[in-house]
CSV table of C-alpha atoms in Angstrom, one decimal:
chain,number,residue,atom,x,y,z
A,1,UNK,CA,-18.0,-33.1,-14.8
A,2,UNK,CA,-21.8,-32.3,-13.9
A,3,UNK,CA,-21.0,-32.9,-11.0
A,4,UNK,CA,-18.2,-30.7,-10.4
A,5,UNK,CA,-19.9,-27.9,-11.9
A,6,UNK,CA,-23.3,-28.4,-10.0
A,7,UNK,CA,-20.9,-28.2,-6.7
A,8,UNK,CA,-19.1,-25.0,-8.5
A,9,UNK,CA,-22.5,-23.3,-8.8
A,10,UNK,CA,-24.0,-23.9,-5.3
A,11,UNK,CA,-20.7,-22.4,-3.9
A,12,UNK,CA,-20.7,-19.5,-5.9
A,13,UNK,CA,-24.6,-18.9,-5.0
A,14,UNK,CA,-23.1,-19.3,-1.3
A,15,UNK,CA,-20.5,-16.9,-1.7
A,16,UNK,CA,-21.9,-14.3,-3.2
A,17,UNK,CA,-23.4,-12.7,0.0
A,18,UNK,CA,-20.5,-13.2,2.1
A,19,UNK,CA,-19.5,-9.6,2.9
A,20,UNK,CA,-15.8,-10.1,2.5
A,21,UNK,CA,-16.0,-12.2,-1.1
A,22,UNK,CA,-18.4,-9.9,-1.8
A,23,UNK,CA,-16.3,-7.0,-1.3
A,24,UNK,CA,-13.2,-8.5,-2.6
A,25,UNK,CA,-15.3,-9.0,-6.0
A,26,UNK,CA,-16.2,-5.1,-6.6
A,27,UNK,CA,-13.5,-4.4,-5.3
A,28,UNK,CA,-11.6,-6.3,-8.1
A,29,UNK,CA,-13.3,-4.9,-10.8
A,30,UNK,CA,-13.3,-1.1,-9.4
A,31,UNK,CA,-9.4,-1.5,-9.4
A,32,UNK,CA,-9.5,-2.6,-13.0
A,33,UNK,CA,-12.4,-0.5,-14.3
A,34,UNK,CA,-14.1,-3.3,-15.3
A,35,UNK,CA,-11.7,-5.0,-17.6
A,36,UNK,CA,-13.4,-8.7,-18.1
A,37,UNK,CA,-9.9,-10.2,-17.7
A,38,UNK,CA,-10.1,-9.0,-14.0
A,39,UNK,CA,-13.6,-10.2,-13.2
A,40,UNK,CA,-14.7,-13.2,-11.1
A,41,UNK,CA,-15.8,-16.8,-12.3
A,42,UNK,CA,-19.6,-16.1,-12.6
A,43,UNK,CA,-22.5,-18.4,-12.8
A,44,UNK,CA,-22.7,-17.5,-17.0
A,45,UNK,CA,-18.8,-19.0,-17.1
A,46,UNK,CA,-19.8,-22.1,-15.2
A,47,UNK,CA,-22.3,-23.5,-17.5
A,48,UNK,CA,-20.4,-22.6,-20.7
A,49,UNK,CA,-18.1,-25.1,-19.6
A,50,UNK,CA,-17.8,-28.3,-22.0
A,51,UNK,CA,-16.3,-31.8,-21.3
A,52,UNK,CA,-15.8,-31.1,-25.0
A,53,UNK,CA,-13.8,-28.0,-24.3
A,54,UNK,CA,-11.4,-28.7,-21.2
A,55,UNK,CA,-10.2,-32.0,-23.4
A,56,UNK,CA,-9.2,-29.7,-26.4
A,57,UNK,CA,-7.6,-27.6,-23.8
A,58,UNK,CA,-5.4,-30.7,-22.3
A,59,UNK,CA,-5.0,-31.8,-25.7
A,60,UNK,CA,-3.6,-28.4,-26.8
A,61,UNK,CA,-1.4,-27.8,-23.6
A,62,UNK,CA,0.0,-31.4,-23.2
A,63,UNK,CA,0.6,-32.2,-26.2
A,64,UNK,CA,3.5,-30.2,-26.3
A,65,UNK,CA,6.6,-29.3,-23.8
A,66,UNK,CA,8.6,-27.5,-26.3
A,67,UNK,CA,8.6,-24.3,-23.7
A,68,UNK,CA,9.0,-26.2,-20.8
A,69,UNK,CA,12.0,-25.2,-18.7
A,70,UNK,CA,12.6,-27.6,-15.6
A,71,UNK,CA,14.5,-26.5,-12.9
A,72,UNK,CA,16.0,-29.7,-10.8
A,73,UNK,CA,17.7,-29.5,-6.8
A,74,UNK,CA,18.3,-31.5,-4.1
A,75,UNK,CA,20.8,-33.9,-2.9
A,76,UNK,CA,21.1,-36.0,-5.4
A,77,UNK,CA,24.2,-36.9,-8.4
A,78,UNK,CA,24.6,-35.5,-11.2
A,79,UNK,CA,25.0,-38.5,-13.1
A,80,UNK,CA,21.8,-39.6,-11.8
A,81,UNK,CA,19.6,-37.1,-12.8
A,82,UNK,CA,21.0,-37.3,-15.9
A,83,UNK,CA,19.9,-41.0,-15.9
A,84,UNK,CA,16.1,-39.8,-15.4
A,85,UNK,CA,16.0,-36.6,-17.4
A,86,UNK,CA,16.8,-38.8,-20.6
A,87,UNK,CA,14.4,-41.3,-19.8
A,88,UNK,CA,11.3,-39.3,-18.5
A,89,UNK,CA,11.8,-35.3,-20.3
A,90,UNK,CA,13.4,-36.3,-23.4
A,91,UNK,CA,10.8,-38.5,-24.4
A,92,UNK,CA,8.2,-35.7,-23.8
A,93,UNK,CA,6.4,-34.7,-27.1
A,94,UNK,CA,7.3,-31.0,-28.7
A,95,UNK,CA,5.9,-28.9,-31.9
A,96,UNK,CA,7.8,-26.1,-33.2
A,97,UNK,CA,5.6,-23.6,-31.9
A,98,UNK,CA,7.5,-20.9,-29.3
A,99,UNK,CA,5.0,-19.4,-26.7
A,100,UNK,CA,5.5,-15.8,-23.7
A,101,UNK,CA,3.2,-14.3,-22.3
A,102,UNK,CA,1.8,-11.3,-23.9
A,103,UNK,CA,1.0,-8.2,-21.4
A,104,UNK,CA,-1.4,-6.7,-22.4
A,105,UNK,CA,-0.7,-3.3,-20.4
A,106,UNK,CA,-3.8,-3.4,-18.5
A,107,UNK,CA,-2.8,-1.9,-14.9
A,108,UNK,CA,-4.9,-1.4,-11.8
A,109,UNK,CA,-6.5,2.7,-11.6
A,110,UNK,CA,-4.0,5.1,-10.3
A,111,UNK,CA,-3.9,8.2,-8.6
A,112,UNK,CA,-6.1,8.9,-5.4
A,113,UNK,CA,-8.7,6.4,-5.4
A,114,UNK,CA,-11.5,5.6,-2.3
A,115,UNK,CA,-13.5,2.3,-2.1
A,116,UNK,CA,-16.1,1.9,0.8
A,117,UNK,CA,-18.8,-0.5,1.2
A,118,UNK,CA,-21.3,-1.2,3.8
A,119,UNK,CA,-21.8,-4.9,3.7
A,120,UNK,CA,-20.2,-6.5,7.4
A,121,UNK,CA,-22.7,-8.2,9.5
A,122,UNK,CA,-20.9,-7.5,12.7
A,123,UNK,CA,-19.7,-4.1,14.3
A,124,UNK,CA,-16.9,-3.9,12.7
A,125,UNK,CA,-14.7,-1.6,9.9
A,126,UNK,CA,-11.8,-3.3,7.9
A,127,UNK,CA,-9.7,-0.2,6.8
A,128,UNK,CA,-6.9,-0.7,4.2
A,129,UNK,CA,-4.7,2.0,2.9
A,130,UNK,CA,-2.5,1.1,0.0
A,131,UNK,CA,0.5,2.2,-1.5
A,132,UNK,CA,1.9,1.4,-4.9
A,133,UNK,CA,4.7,3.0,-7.3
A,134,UNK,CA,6.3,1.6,-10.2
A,135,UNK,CA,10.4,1.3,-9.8
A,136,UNK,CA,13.0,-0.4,-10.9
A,137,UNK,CA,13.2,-3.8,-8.6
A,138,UNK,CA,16.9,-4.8,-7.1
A,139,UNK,CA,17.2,-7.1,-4.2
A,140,UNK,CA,18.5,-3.9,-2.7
A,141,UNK,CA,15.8,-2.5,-2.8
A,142,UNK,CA,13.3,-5.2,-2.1
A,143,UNK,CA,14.9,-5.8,1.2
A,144,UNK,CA,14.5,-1.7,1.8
A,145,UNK,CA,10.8,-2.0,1.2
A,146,UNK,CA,10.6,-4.9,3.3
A,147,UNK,CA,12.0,-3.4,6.0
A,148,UNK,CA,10.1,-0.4,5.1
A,149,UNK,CA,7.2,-2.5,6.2
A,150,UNK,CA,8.5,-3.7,9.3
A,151,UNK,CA,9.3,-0.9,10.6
A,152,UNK,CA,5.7,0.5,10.5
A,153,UNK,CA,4.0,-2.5,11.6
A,154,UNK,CA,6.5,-2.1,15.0
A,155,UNK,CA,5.0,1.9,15.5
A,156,UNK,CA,1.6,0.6,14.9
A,157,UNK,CA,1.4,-2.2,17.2
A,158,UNK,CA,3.2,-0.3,19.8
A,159,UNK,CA,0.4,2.1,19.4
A,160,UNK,CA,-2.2,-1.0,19.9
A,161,UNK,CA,-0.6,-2.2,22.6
A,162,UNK,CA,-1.0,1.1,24.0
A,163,UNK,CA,-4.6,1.7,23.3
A,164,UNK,CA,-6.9,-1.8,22.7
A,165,UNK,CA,-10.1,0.0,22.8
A,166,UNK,CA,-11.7,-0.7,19.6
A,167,UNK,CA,-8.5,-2.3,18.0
A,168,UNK,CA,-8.8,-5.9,16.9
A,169,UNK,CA,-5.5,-5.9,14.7
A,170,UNK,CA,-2.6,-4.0,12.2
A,171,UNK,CA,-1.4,-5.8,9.4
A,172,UNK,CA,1.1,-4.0,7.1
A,173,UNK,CA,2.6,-6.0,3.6
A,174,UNK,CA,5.0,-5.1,1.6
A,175,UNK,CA,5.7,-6.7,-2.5
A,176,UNK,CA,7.8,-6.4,-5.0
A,177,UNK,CA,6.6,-7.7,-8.4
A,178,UNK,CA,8.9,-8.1,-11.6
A,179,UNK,CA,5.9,-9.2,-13.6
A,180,UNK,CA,3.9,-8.5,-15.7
A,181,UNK,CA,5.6,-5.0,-14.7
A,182,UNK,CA,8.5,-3.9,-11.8
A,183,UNK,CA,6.1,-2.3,-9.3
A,184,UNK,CA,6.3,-1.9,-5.4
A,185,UNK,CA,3.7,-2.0,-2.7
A,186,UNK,CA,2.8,-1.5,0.5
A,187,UNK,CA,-0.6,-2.0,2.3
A,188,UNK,CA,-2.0,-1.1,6.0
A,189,UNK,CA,-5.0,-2.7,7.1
A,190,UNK,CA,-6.5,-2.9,10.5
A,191,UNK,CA,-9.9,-3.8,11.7
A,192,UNK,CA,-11.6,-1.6,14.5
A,193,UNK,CA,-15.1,-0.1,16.1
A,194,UNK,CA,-16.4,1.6,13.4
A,195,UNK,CA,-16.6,5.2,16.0
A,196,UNK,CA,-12.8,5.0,15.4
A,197,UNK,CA,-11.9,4.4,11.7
A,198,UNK,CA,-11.4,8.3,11.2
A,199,UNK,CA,-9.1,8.4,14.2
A,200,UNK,CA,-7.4,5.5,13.4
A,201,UNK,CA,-6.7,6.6,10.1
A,202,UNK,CA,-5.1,10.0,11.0
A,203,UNK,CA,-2.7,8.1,13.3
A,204,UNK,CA,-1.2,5.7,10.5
A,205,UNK,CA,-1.1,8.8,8.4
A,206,UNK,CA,0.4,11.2,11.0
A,207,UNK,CA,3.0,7.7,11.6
A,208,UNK,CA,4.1,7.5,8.1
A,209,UNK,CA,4.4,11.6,7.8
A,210,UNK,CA,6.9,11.1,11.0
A,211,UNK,CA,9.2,8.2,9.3
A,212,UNK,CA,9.4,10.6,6.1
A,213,UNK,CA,10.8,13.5,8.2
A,214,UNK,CA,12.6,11.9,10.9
A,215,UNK,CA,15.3,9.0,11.5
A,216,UNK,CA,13.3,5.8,13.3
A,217,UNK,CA,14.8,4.2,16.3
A,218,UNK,CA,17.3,2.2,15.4
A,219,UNK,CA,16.7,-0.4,17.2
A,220,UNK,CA,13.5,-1.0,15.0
A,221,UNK,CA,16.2,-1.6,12.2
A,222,UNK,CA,18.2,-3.7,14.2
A,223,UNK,CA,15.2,-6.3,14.6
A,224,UNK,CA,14.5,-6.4,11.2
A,225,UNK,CA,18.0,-7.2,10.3
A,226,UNK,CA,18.0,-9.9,13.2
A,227,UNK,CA,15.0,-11.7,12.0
A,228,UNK,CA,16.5,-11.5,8.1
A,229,UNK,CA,19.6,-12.8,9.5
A,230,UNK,CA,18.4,-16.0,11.5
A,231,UNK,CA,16.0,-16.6,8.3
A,232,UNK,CA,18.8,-16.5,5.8
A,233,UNK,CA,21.1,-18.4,8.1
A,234,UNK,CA,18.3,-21.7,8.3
A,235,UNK,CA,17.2,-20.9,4.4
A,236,UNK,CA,20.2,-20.6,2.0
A,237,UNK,CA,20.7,-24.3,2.0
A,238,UNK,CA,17.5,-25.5,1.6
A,239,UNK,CA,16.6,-26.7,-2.0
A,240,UNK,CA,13.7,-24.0,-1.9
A,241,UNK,CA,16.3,-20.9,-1.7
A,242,UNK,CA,18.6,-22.7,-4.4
A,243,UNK,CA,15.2,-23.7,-7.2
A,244,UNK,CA,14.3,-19.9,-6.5
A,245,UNK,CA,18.4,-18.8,-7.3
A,246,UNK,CA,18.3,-20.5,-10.2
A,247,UNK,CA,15.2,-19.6,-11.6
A,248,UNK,CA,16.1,-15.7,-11.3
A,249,UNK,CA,18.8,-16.8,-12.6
A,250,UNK,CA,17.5,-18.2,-16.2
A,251,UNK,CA,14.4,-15.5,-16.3
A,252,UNK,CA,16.2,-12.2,-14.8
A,253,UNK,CA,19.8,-13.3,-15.4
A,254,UNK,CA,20.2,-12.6,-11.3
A,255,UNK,CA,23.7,-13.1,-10.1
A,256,UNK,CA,24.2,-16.7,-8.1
A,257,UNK,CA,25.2,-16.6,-4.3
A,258,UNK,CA,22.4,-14.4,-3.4
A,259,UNK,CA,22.9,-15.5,-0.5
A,260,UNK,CA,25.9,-13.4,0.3
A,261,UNK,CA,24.7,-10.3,-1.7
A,262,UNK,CA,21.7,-10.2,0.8
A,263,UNK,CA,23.8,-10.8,4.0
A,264,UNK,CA,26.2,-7.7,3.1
A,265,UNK,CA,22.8,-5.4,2.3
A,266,UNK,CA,21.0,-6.1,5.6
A,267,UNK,CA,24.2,-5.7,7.3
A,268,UNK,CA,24.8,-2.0,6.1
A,269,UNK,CA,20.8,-1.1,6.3
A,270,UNK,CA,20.4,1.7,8.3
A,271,UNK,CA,17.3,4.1,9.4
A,272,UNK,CA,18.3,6.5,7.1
A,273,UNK,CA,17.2,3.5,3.9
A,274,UNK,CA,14.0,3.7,6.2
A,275,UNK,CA,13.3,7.2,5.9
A,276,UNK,CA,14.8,7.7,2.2
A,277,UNK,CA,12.5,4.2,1.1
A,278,UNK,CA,9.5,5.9,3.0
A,279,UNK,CA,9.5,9.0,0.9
A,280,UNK,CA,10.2,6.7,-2.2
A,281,UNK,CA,7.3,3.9,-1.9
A,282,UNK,CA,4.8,6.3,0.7
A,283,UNK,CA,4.1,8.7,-1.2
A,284,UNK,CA,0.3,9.6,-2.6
A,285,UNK,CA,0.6,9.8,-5.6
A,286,UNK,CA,-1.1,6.4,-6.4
A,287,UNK,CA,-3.4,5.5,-2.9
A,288,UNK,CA,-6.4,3.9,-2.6
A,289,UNK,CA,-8.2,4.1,0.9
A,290,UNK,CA,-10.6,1.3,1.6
A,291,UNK,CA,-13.5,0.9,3.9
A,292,UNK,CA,-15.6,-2.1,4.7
A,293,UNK,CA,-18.5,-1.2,7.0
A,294,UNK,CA,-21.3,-2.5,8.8
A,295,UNK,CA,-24.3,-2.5,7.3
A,296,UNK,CA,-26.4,0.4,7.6
């Protein structure tokens, strides 16, 4: 254990003046004010770390499997699994206790929000702008926001393509989380020469302003629905799509046969979803703008 913990240290000491980690960190606890269940392992943590205390833990969380739920797939019989289920789970030891998480209702800051930092050793700015809006989540609507995403990662690679000066890459992510709370995202980041971060900027803004008042090429849809298409096609039979089915299933009481349900949405997906699911989840109501600079 000394040992693990003397190797914990030296990489946190390492880390700590890396300018990405280092943003990452403050940027963590700007998001969440602060809140200590948001901060980063520090050196204090570390050494009040007992051999005495991770074994009461592994007592305390092994000792009992009473709200275990195992979800079981593959190609394999019934009968079978039955076999192994009473001979390796049932003998597991239980208590009566009955355990959930507890949210606490701590949420990132909303509203407008800017971050910037001058930490990068190179010539270089890594922008991010991010989006986020709490809404009801259906696959529906997942697969909207998705190809929400897509569809603005097409415009702004077109526009890199176009113009490379000073443009080392667009990356724009989309989630969906159920938990702890339903709440929908979308990020744009890009890294460029820091003379072009303003400029840059006004172009993914003056984009996103042009999908909310106008119908996209359709074609952009199309090749979203394509790629869904050929994914779903090689996916729906693997035991990875079916564990994830059946665990919606238990926690969100999700329909089985997604697979079907998702095939008929992407087939009816049109650009007017695009611009209606742009005004929706790009809005700026709750934005943070992000800027990681060179060092001054």
């Amino acid at each position: 254990l000394n040992n693990t913990l003397k190797k914990t240290l030296i990489s946190l000491d390492k880390r700590k003046n890396i300018p990405n980690i280092k943003f990452a960190k403050e940027y963590k606890e700007f998001s969440y004010s602060n809140n200590k269940r948001f901060l980063k392992i520090s050196e204090k943590d570390i050494k009040n770390i007992s051999k005495e205390k991770i074994l009461d833990i592994y007592k305390d969380r092994f000792s009992d499997f009473n709200n275990f739920t195992f979800f079981i797939t593959g190609d394999v019989k019934k009968e079978e699994v039955k076999k192994y289920i009473k001979k390796y789970l049932a003998n597991l030891p239980i208590s009566k206790r009955v355990e959930n998480y507890n949210f606490r209702g701590i949420k990132a800051i909303k509203g407008k929000q800017e971050f910037i930092r001058a930490y990068n050793n190179e010539n270089i700015s890594n922008i991010s702008i991010s989006y986020s809006k709490e809404s009801k989540y259906s696959l529906e609507e997942s697969i909207k926001l998705s190809a929400l995403a897509n569809v603005l990662k097409i415009k702004l690679r077109e526009f890199i393509r176009e113009d490379k000066s000073g443009v080392y890459g667009v990356s724009v992510r989309s989630t969906f989380r159920r938990e702890p709370y339903e709440n929908a995202s979308i990020r744009i980041s890009f890294s460029c020469d820091p003379k072009r971060k303003d400029e840059l900027t006004r172009y993914i803004k003056s984009s996103i302003e042009d999908i909310k008042n106008n119908l996209v090429k359709e074609e952009y849809v199309n090749t979203f629905i394509k790629t869904r298409l050929i994914t779903l096609d090689t996916n729906k039979n693997k035991t990875r799509f079916l564990l994830s089915e059946l665990k919606n299933h238990y926690y969100y009481n999700d329909s089985l046969g997604k697979a079907k349900e998702y095939k008929n949405i992407l087939e009816e997906l049109n650009n007017k979803d695009i611009k209606k699911s742009a005004n929706k989840y790009l809005n700026t109501n709750n934005i943070i703008y992000t800027q990681l600079n060179p060092k001054k």
